[in-house]
Each structure stands twice: as C-alpha cells, then as structure tokens.
PDB file of N, CA and C in Angstrom:
ATOM      1  N   ALA A  22     245.372 -22.238 -31.181  1.00 47.00           N
ATOM      2  CA  ALA A  22     246.400 -21.549 -30.398  1.00 47.00           C
ATOM      3  C   ALA A  22     245.784 -21.021 -29.104  1.00 47.00           C
ATOM      4  N   PRO A  23     246.502 -21.106 -28.004  1.00 52.00           N
ATOM      5  CA  PRO A  23     245.956 -20.592 -26.744  1.00 52.00           C
ATOM      6  C   PRO A  23     245.815 -19.067 -26.802  1.00 52.00           C
ATOM      7  N   GLU A  24     244.744 -18.570 -26.241  1.00 64.00           N
ATOM      8  CA  GLU A  24     244.492 -17.136 -26.261  1.00 64.00           C
ATOM      9  C   GLU A  24     245.281 -16.471 -25.136  1.00 64.00           C
ATOM     10  N   SER A  25     245.827 -15.294 -25.421  1.00 80.00           N
ATOM     11  CA  SER A  25     246.527 -14.546 -24.376  1.00 80.00           C
ATOM     12  C   SER A  25     245.509 -13.708 -23.608  1.00 80.00           C
ATOM     13  N   SER A  26     245.933 -13.185 -22.460  1.00 82.00           N
ATOM     14  CA  SER A  26     244.995 -12.364 -21.686  1.00 82.00           C
ATOM     15  C   SER A  26     244.655 -11.076 -22.434  1.00 82.00           C
ATOM     16  N   SER A  27     245.593 -10.529 -23.234  1.00 88.00           N
ATOM     17  CA  SER A  27     245.262  -9.313 -23.988  1.00 88.00           C
ATOM     18  C   SER A  27     244.226  -9.617 -25.070  1.00 88.00           C
ATOM     19  N   GLU A  28     244.343 -10.770 -25.736  1.00 89.00           N
ATOM     20  CA  GLU A  28     243.319 -11.168 -26.712  1.00 89.00           C
ATOM     21  C   GLU A  28     241.976 -11.353 -26.014  1.00 89.00           C
ATOM     22  N   ALA A  29     242.008 -11.917 -24.821  1.00 92.00           N
ATOM     23  CA  ALA A  29     240.783 -12.128 -24.049  1.00 92.00           C
ATOM     24  C   ALA A  29     240.138 -10.785 -23.713  1.00 92.00           C
ATOM     25  N   GLU A  30     240.950  -9.807 -23.337  1.00 93.00           N
ATOM     26  CA  GLU A  30     240.417  -8.484 -23.001  1.00 93.00           C
ATOM     27  C   GLU A  30     239.828  -7.803 -24.229  1.00 93.00           C
ATOM     28  N   ILE A  31     240.478  -7.960 -25.383  1.00 94.00           N
ATOM     29  CA  ILE A  31     239.960  -7.373 -26.622  1.00 94.00           C
ATOM     30  C   ILE A  31     238.594  -7.975 -26.954  1.00 94.00           C
ATOM     31  N   LEU A  32     238.485  -9.280 -26.846  1.00 95.00           N
ATOM     32  CA  LEU A  32     237.201  -9.925 -27.126  1.00 95.00           C
ATOM     33  C   LEU A  32     236.156  -9.500 -26.090  1.00 95.00           C
ATOM     34  N   ALA A  33     236.562  -9.381 -24.838  1.00 95.00           N
ATOM     35  CA  ALA A  33     235.632  -8.943 -23.789  1.00 95.00           C
ATOM     36  C   ALA A  33     235.115  -7.535 -24.078  1.00 95.00           C
ATOM     37  N   LEU A  34     235.968  -6.673 -24.625  1.00 95.00           N
ATOM     38  CA  LEU A  34     235.520  -5.328 -25.012  1.00 95.00           C
ATOM     39  C   LEU A  34     234.486  -5.409 -26.128  1.00 95.00           C
ATOM     40  N   ARG A  35     234.629  -6.391 -27.022  1.00 96.00           N
ATOM     41  CA  ARG A  35     233.615  -6.592 -28.063  1.00 96.00           C
ATOM     42  C   ARG A  35     232.295  -7.049 -27.442  1.00 96.00           C
ATOM     43  N   VAL A  36     232.384  -7.833 -26.371  1.00 96.00           N
ATOM     44  CA  VAL A  36     231.172  -8.237 -25.640  1.00 96.00           C
ATOM     45  C   VAL A  36     230.511  -6.991 -25.036  1.00 96.00           C
ATOM     46  N   VAL A  37     231.314  -6.106 -24.436  1.00 95.00           N
ATOM     47  CA  VAL A  37     230.783  -4.863 -23.859  1.00 95.00           C
ATOM     48  C   VAL A  37     230.068  -4.055 -24.944  1.00 95.00           C
ATOM     49  N   ALA A  38     230.695  -3.908 -26.104  1.00 96.00           N
ATOM     50  CA  ALA A  38     230.093  -3.145 -27.206  1.00 96.00           C
ATOM     51  C   ALA A  38     228.789  -3.792 -27.669  1.00 96.00           C
ATOM     52  N   PHE A  39     228.801  -5.115 -27.772  1.00 97.00           N
ATOM     53  CA  PHE A  39     227.617  -5.877 -28.184  1.00 97.00           C
ATOM     54  C   PHE A  39     226.460  -5.603 -27.218  1.00 97.00           C
ATOM     55  N   ILE A  40     226.744  -5.639 -25.925  1.00 95.00           N
ATOM     56  CA  ILE A  40     225.713  -5.399 -24.906  1.00 95.00           C
ATOM     57  C   ILE A  40     225.255  -3.938 -24.937  1.00 95.00           C
ATOM     58  N   ALA A  41     226.205  -3.018 -25.095  1.00 93.00           N
ATOM     59  CA  ALA A  41     225.886  -1.587 -25.087  1.00 93.00           C
ATOM     60  C   ALA A  41     224.961  -1.197 -26.240  1.00 93.00           C
ATOM     61  N   GLN A  42     225.006  -1.952 -27.337  1.00 95.00           N
ATOM     62  CA  GLN A  42     224.152  -1.656 -28.496  1.00 95.00           C
ATOM     63  C   GLN A  42     222.724  -2.163 -28.301  1.00 95.00           C
ATOM     64  N   ARG A  43     222.475  -2.871 -27.226  1.00 96.00           N
ATOM     65  CA  ARG A  43     221.145  -3.453 -26.970  1.00 96.00           C
ATOM     66  C   ARG A  43     220.624  -2.912 -25.640  1.00 96.00           C
ATOM     67  N   ASP A  44     219.769  -1.898 -25.724  1.00 94.00           N
ATOM     68  CA  ASP A  44     219.304  -1.197 -24.516  1.00 94.00           C
ATOM     69  C   ASP A  44     218.728  -2.124 -23.452  1.00 94.00           C
ATOM     70  N   ASN A  45     217.913  -3.088 -23.876  1.00 94.00           N
ATOM     71  CA  ASN A  45     217.279  -3.976 -22.888  1.00 94.00           C
ATOM     72  C   ASN A  45     218.322  -4.845 -22.187  1.00 94.00           C
ATOM     73  N   VAL A  46     219.335  -5.277 -22.934  1.00 95.00           N
ATOM     74  CA  VAL A  46     220.399  -6.110 -22.358  1.00 95.00           C
ATOM     75  C   VAL A  46     221.279  -5.256 -21.440  1.00 95.00           C
ATOM     76  N   LEU A  47     221.592  -4.056 -21.889  1.00 94.00           N
ATOM     77  CA  LEU A  47     222.383  -3.128 -21.074  1.00 94.00           C
ATOM     78  C   LEU A  47     221.649  -2.852 -19.756  1.00 94.00           C
ATOM     79  N   HIS A  48     220.337  -2.679 -19.840  1.00 94.00           N
ATOM     80  CA  HIS A  48     219.530  -2.455 -18.630  1.00 94.00           C
ATOM     81  C   HIS A  48     219.638  -3.656 -17.681  1.00 94.00           C
ATOM     82  N   GLN A  49     219.562  -4.867 -18.234  1.00 94.00           N
ATOM     83  CA  GLN A  49     219.704  -6.088 -17.414  1.00 94.00           C
ATOM     84  C   GLN A  49     221.050  -6.103 -16.693  1.00 94.00           C
ATOM     85  N   LEU A  50     222.112  -5.763 -17.437  1.00 92.00           N
ATOM     86  CA  LEU A  50     223.463  -5.753 -16.856  1.00 92.00           C
ATOM     87  C   LEU A  50     223.543  -4.732 -15.722  1.00 92.00           C
ATOM     88  N   ILE A  51     222.975  -3.546 -15.951  1.00 91.00           N
ATOM     89  CA  ILE A  51     222.993  -2.485 -14.937  1.00 91.00           C
ATOM     90  C   ILE A  51     222.234  -2.930 -13.686  1.00 91.00           C
ATOM     91  N   VAL A  52     221.055  -3.539 -13.888  1.00 92.00           N
ATOM     92  CA  VAL A  52     220.259  -4.022 -12.752  1.00 92.00           C
ATOM     93  C   VAL A  52     221.027  -5.105 -11.994  1.00 92.00           C
ATOM     94  N   GLN A  53     221.644  -6.024 -12.744  1.00 89.00           N
ATOM     95  CA  GLN A  53     222.349  -7.150 -12.127  1.00 89.00           C
ATOM     96  C   GLN A  53     223.599  -6.704 -11.368  1.00 89.00           C
ATOM     97  N   THR A  54     224.310  -5.705 -11.903  1.00 86.00           N
ATOM     98  CA  THR A  54     225.573  -5.282 -11.286  1.00 86.00           C
ATOM     99  C   THR A  54     225.406  -4.095 -10.345  1.00 86.00           C
ATOM    100  N   GLY A  55     224.304  -3.358 -10.479  1.00 89.00           N
ATOM    101  CA  GLY A  55     224.101  -2.167  -9.670  1.00 89.00           C
ATOM    102  C   GLY A  55     224.956  -0.987 -10.105  1.00 89.00           C
ATOM    103  N   MET A  56     225.561  -1.090 -11.289  1.00 87.00           N
ATOM    104  CA  MET A  56     226.406  -0.003 -11.793  1.00 87.00           C
ATOM    105  C   MET A  56     225.580   0.985 -12.607  1.00 87.00           C
ATOM    106  N   THR A  57     226.104   2.184 -12.725  1.00 87.00           N
ATOM    107  CA  THR A  57     225.495   3.177 -13.612  1.00 87.00           C
ATOM    108  C   THR A  57     226.180   3.069 -14.975  1.00 87.00           C
ATOM    109  N   PRO A  58     225.533   3.577 -16.043  1.00 84.00           N
ATOM    110  CA  PRO A  58     226.197   3.542 -17.356  1.00 84.00           C
ATOM    111  C   PRO A  58     227.573   4.210 -17.346  1.00 84.00           C
ATOM    112  N   SER A  59     227.727   5.309 -16.580  1.00 89.00           N
ATOM    113  CA  SER A  59     229.042   5.974 -16.551  1.00 89.00           C
ATOM    114  C   SER A  59     230.089   5.106 -15.855  1.00 89.00           C
ATOM    115  N   THR A  60     229.688   4.386 -14.808  1.00 88.00           N
ATOM    116  CA  THR A  60     230.615   3.463 -14.139  1.00 88.00           C
ATOM    117  C   THR A  60     231.028   2.362 -15.103  1.00 88.00           C
ATOM    118  N   LEU A  61     230.065   1.868 -15.880  1.00 86.00           N
ATOM    119  CA  LEU A  61     230.383   0.833 -16.870  1.00 86.00           C
ATOM    120  C   LEU A  61     231.453   1.341 -17.827  1.00 86.00           C
ATOM    121  N   ARG A  62     231.274   2.577 -18.324  1.00 86.00           N
ATOM    122  CA  ARG A  62     232.256   3.147 -19.267  1.00 86.00           C
ATOM    123  C   ARG A  62     233.628   3.289 -18.612  1.00 86.00           C
ATOM    124  N   GLU A  63     233.642   3.742 -17.355  1.00 92.00           N
ATOM    125  CA  GLU A  63     234.915   3.949 -16.651  1.00 92.00           C
ATOM    126  C   GLU A  63     235.671   2.647 -16.417  1.00 92.00           C
ATOM    127  N   ARG A  64     234.955   1.536 -16.322  1.00 92.00           N
ATOM    128  CA  ARG A  64     235.598   0.272 -15.942  1.00 92.00           C
ATOM    129  C   ARG A  64     235.961  -0.619 -17.127  1.00 92.00           C
ATOM    130  N   THR A  65     235.825  -0.106 -18.353  1.00 90.00           N
ATOM    131  CA  THR A  65     236.110  -0.966 -19.509  1.00 90.00           C
ATOM    132  C   THR A  65     237.579  -1.375 -19.606  1.00 90.00           C
ATOM    133  N   ASN A  66     238.465  -0.723 -18.849  1.00 90.00           N
ATOM    134  CA  ASN A  66     239.878  -1.148 -18.859  1.00 90.00           C
ATOM    135  C   ASN A  66     240.214  -2.020 -17.651  1.00 90.00           C
ATOM    136  N   ASP A  67     239.198  -2.431 -16.894  1.00 93.00           N
ATOM    137  CA  ASP A  67     239.390  -3.250 -15.695  1.00 93.00           C
ATOM    138  C   ASP A  67     239.129  -4.718 -16.039  1.00 93.00           C
ATOM    139  N   PRO A  68     240.179  -5.563 -16.034  1.00 92.00           N
ATOM    140  CA  PRO A  68     240.004  -6.973 -16.416  1.00 92.00           C
ATOM    141  C   PRO A  68     238.946  -7.708 -15.588  1.00 92.00           C
ATOM    142  N   GLU A  69     238.806  -7.351 -14.313  1.00 92.00           N
ATOM    143  CA  GLU A  69     237.782  -8.014 -13.484  1.00 92.00           C
ATOM    144  C   GLU A  69     236.378  -7.634 -13.939  1.00 92.00           C
ATOM    145  N   PHE A  70     236.196  -6.371 -14.303  1.00 92.00           N
ATOM    146  CA  PHE A  70     234.905  -5.927 -14.836  1.00 92.00           C
ATOM    147  C   PHE A  70     234.611  -6.652 -16.149  1.00 92.00           C
ATOM    148  N   LEU A  71     235.620  -6.721 -17.033  1.00 94.00           N
ATOM    149  CA  LEU A  71     235.445  -7.399 -18.325  1.00 94.00           C
ATOM    150  C   LEU A  71     235.064  -8.859 -18.115  1.00 94.00           C
ATOM    151  N   ALA A  72     235.703  -9.497 -17.143  1.00 94.00           N
ATOM    152  CA  ALA A  72     235.383 -10.893 -16.832  1.00 94.00           C
ATOM    153  C   ALA A  72     233.920 -11.018 -16.418  1.00 94.00           C
ATOM    154  N   GLY A  73     233.449 -10.072 -15.619  1.00 93.00           N
ATOM    155  CA  GLY A  73     232.056 -10.086 -15.178  1.00 93.00           C
ATOM    156  C   GLY A  73     231.082  -9.922 -16.329  1.00 93.00           C
ATOM    157  N   VAL A  74     231.447  -9.080 -17.296  1.00 94.00           N
ATOM    158  CA  VAL A  74     230.588  -8.875 -18.467  1.00 94.00           C
ATOM    159  C   VAL A  74     230.536 -10.154 -19.312  1.00 94.00           C
ATOM    160  N   VAL A  75     231.682 -10.819 -19.468  1.00 95.00           N
ATOM    161  CA  VAL A  75     231.703 -12.091 -20.208  1.00 95.00           C
ATOM    162  C   VAL A  75     230.862 -13.130 -19.462  1.00 95.00           C
ATOM    163  N   ASP A  76     230.971 -13.166 -18.139  1.00 95.00           N
ATOM    164  CA  ASP A  76     230.137 -14.085 -17.344  1.00 95.00           C
ATOM    165  C   ASP A  76     228.653 -13.806 -17.566  1.00 95.00           C
ATOM    166  N   PHE A  77     228.302 -12.524 -17.607  1.00 95.00           N
ATOM    167  CA  PHE A  77     226.913 -12.127 -17.850  1.00 95.00           C
ATOM    168  C   PHE A  77     226.446 -12.680 -19.198  1.00 95.00           C
ATOM    169  N   LEU A  78     227.280 -12.539 -20.225  1.00 96.00           N
ATOM    170  CA  LEU A  78     226.934 -13.062 -21.553  1.00 96.00           C
ATOM    171  C   LEU A  78     226.812 -14.586 -21.513  1.00 96.00           C
ATOM    172  N   LEU A  79     227.761 -15.241 -20.855  1.00 96.00           N
ATOM    173  CA  LEU A  79     227.751 -16.707 -20.784  1.00 96.00           C
ATOM    174  C   LEU A  79     226.523 -17.231 -20.038  1.00 96.00           C
ATOM    175  N   SER A  80     225.954 -16.408 -19.159  1.00 94.00           N
ATOM    176  CA  SER A  80     224.790 -16.851 -18.381  1.00 94.00           C
ATOM    177  C   SER A  80     223.481 -16.738 -19.165  1.00 94.00           C
ATOM    178  N   ASN A  81     223.536 -16.133 -20.345  1.00 94.00           N
ATOM    179  CA  ASN A  81     222.337 -15.959 -21.163  1.00 94.00           C
ATOM    180  C   ASN A  81     222.567 -16.638 -22.509  1.00 94.00           C
ATOM    181  N   GLU A  82     222.063 -17.862 -22.652  1.00 95.00           N
ATOM    182  CA  GLU A  82     222.370 -18.668 -23.835  1.00 95.00           C
ATOM    183  C   GLU A  82     221.959 -17.988 -25.141  1.00 95.00           C
ATOM    184  N   GLN A  83     220.797 -17.359 -25.146  1.00 96.00           N
ATOM    185  CA  GLN A  83     220.326 -16.701 -26.369  1.00 96.00           C
ATOM    186  C   GLN A  83     221.283 -15.586 -26.792  1.00 96.00           C
ATOM    187  N   LEU A  84     221.690 -14.756 -25.830  1.00 96.00           N
ATOM    188  CA  LEU A  84     222.642 -13.678 -26.112  1.00 96.00           C
ATOM    189  C   LEU A  84     223.993 -14.237 -26.527  1.00 96.00           C
ATOM    190  N   LEU A  85     224.426 -15.276 -25.824  1.00 97.00           N
ATOM    191  CA  LEU A  85     225.709 -15.918 -26.120  1.00 97.00           C
ATOM    192  C   LEU A  85     225.746 -16.382 -27.573  1.00 97.00           C
ATOM    193  N   LEU A  86     224.686 -17.066 -27.999  1.00 97.00           N
ATOM    194  CA  LEU A  86     224.638 -17.583 -29.365  1.00 97.00           C
ATOM    195  C   LEU A  86     224.583 -16.450 -30.385  1.00 97.00           C
ATOM    196  N   GLU A  87     223.851 -15.388 -30.050  1.00 97.00           N
ATOM    197  CA  GLU A  87     223.767 -14.226 -30.944  1.00 97.00           C
ATOM    198  C   GLU A  87     225.145 -13.581 -31.105  1.00 97.00           C
ATOM    199  N   PHE A  88     225.848 -13.392 -29.988  1.00 98.00           N
ATOM    200  CA  PHE A  88     227.184 -12.792 -30.021  1.00 98.00           C
ATOM    201  C   PHE A  88     228.145 -13.669 -30.816  1.00 98.00           C
ATOM    202  N   CYS A  89     228.132 -14.973 -30.547  1.00 97.00           N
ATOM    203  CA  CYS A  89     229.058 -15.890 -31.217  1.00 97.00           C
ATOM    204  C   CYS A  89     228.800 -15.942 -32.720  1.00 97.00           C
ATOM    205  N   LYS A  90     227.530 -15.883 -33.109  1.00 98.00           N
ATOM    206  CA  LYS A  90     227.193 -15.873 -34.539  1.00 98.00           C
ATOM    207  C   LYS A  90     227.726 -14.595 -35.187  1.00 98.00           C
ATOM    208  N   LEU A  91     227.517 -13.469 -34.514  1.00 97.00           N
ATOM    209  CA  LEU A  91     227.980 -12.174 -35.010  1.00 97.00           C
ATOM    210  C   LEU A  91     229.504 -12.148 -35.150  1.00 97.00           C
ATOM    211  N   GLU A  92     230.200 -12.708 -34.165  1.00 96.00           N
ATOM    212  CA  GLU A  92     231.667 -12.704 -34.144  1.00 96.00           C
ATOM    213  C   GLU A  92     232.274 -13.905 -34.880  1.00 96.00           C
ATOM    214  N   LYS A  93     231.405 -14.791 -35.404  1.00 97.00           N
ATOM    215  CA  LYS A  93     231.866 -16.033 -36.054  1.00 97.00           C
ATOM    216  C   LYS A  93     232.809 -16.793 -35.113  1.00 97.00           C
ATOM    217  N   LEU A  94     232.301 -17.046 -33.924  1.00 95.00           N
ATOM    218  CA  LEU A  94     233.092 -17.608 -32.833  1.00 95.00           C
ATOM    219  C   LEU A  94     232.328 -18.779 -32.227  1.00 95.00           C
ATOM    220  N   ALA A  95     233.017 -19.866 -31.953  1.00 96.00           N
ATOM    221  CA  ALA A  95     232.377 -21.003 -31.286  1.00 96.00           C
ATOM    222  C   ALA A  95     232.189 -20.661 -29.806  1.00 96.00           C
ATOM    223  N   PRO A  96     231.015 -20.958 -29.223  1.00 94.00           N
ATOM    224  CA  PRO A  96     230.824 -20.698 -27.791  1.00 94.00           C
ATOM    225  C   PRO A  96     231.925 -21.316 -26.920  1.00 94.00           C
ATOM    226  N   ALA A  97     232.424 -22.475 -27.305  1.00 94.00           N
ATOM    227  CA  ALA A  97     233.498 -23.123 -26.528  1.00 94.00           C
ATOM    228  C   ALA A  97     234.760 -22.258 -26.505  1.00 94.00           C
ATOM    229  N   ARG A  98     235.010 -21.543 -27.588  1.00 92.00           N
ATOM    230  CA  ARG A  98     236.185 -20.667 -27.627  1.00 92.00           C
ATOM    231  C   ARG A  98     236.006 -19.503 -26.655  1.00 92.00           C
ATOM    232  N   LEU A  99     234.784 -18.981 -26.580  1.00 93.00           N
ATOM    233  CA  LEU A  99     234.533 -17.898 -25.629  1.00 93.00           C
ATOM    234  C   LEU A  99     234.743 -18.388 -24.195  1.00 93.00           C
ATOM    235  N   LEU A 100     234.366 -19.623 -23.921  1.00 93.00           N
ATOM    236  CA  LEU A 100     234.612 -20.207 -22.591  1.00 93.00           C
ATOM    237  C   LEU A 100     236.109 -20.304 -22.309  1.00 93.00           C
ATOM    238  N   ARG A 101     236.895 -20.710 -23.312  1.00 92.00           N
ATOM    239  CA  ARG A 101     238.358 -20.793 -23.134  1.00 92.00           C
ATOM    240  C   ARG A 101     238.940 -19.407 -22.890  1.00 92.00           C
ATOM    241  N   ILE A 102     238.434 -18.435 -23.643  1.00 90.00           N
ATOM    242  CA  ILE A 102     238.907 -17.060 -23.488  1.00 90.00           C
ATOM    243  C   ILE A 102     238.581 -16.549 -22.086  1.00 90.00           C
ATOM    244  N   ARG A 103     237.401 -16.913 -21.576  1.00 93.00           N
ATOM    245  CA  ARG A 103     237.002 -16.499 -20.223  1.00 93.00           C
ATOM    246  C   ARG A 103     238.018 -16.961 -19.184  1.00 93.00           C
ATOM    247  N   GLN A 104     238.634 -18.119 -19.418  1.00 93.00           N
ATOM    248  CA  GLN A 104     239.636 -18.648 -18.478  1.00 93.00           C
ATOM    249  C   GLN A 104     240.855 -17.729 -18.354  1.00 93.00           C
ATOM    250  N   LYS A 105     241.082 -16.876 -19.356  1.00 92.00           N
ATOM    251  CA  LYS A 105     242.243 -15.971 -19.339  1.00 92.00           C
ATOM    252  C   LYS A 105     241.976 -14.693 -18.549  1.00 92.00           C
ATOM    253  N   LEU A 106     240.725 -14.488 -18.149  1.00 93.00           N
ATOM    254  CA  LEU A 106     240.361 -13.278 -17.412  1.00 93.00           C
ATOM    255  C   LEU A 106     240.293 -13.584 -15.917  1.00 93.00           C
ATOM    256  N   PRO A 107     240.400 -12.565 -15.056  1.00 91.00           N
ATOM    257  CA  PRO A 107     240.390 -12.793 -13.603  1.00 91.00           C
ATOM    258  C   PRO A 107     239.110 -13.466 -13.115  1.00 91.00           C
ATOM    259  N   GLY A 108     239.243 -14.244 -12.052  1.00 87.00           N
ATOM    260  CA  GLY A 108     238.084 -14.835 -11.398  1.00 87.00           C
ATOM    261  C   GLY A 108     237.526 -16.059 -12.080  1.00 87.00           C
ATOM    262  N   ALA A 109     238.254 -16.597 -13.046  1.00 74.00           N
ATOM    263  CA  ALA A 109     237.772 -17.785 -13.755  1.00 74.00           C
ATOM    264  C   ALA A 109     237.846 -18.993 -12.836  1.00 74.00           C
ATOM    265  N   THR A 110     236.836 -19.835 -12.922  1.00 66.00           N
ATOM    266  CA  THR A 110     236.892 -21.092 -12.180  1.00 66.00           C
ATOM    267  C   THR A 110     237.713 -22.063 -13.014  1.00 66.00           C
ATOM    268  N   ILE A 111     238.583 -22.785 -12.400  1.00 56.00           N
ATOM    269  CA  ILE A 111     239.434 -23.736 -13.115  1.00 56.00           C
ATOM    270  C   ILE A 111     238.575 -24.928 -13.532  1.00 56.00           C
ATOM    271  N   SER A 112     238.611 -25.226 -14.836  1.00 49.00           N
ATOM    272  CA  SER A 112     237.800 -26.362 -15.304  1.00 49.00           C
ATOM    273  C   SER A 112     238.687 -27.415 -15.936  1.00 49.00           C
TER     274      SER A 112
END
C-alpha cells in the first residue's frame, strides 16, 4: 500500500528517536546541519527537517541497515517513504 505523508512523518520521527539514542550519530547530525540539540527538538514537527533527518540516515548505509533491522523494515520501503516528505527527488 502506498504510504501517506502522515505515515512518512511518523516513521521519520522514529528515525529522529533512533539517532537521538546514539550520541555519536547525533553529534554527526549536529555537525552536518549546524543545529543545536534544542533546535533539533523544536523542529521535530517540521516535515522539511524530518526529510533531512531521513536523508542523513539514507546517506549512512551502516546506520540505515541498523535502523531497518530494528524497525523490521526493508531499506527500499524507507526510500519510498522518503518520497512522501518534502524535497524528495523524483525517481
């Protein structure tokens, strides 16, 4: 079934939680985005921010596979879900 944008946002929030539980990964995200931890918390309801966090996960294969295993999710499904968030490249 095609994923809705609200389902995509819910999964993206799980990606945020997954990253937040890993200090070294959270540090990488902060360095890459230039955001502070408080800014990250404030933007969790921003679909563009969520899209960026999913992109960050997709850019790190090891993290991507770890997240997908934890969520019992195929990486291809996460890519499809990413298409429902802002700024997706049409594939």
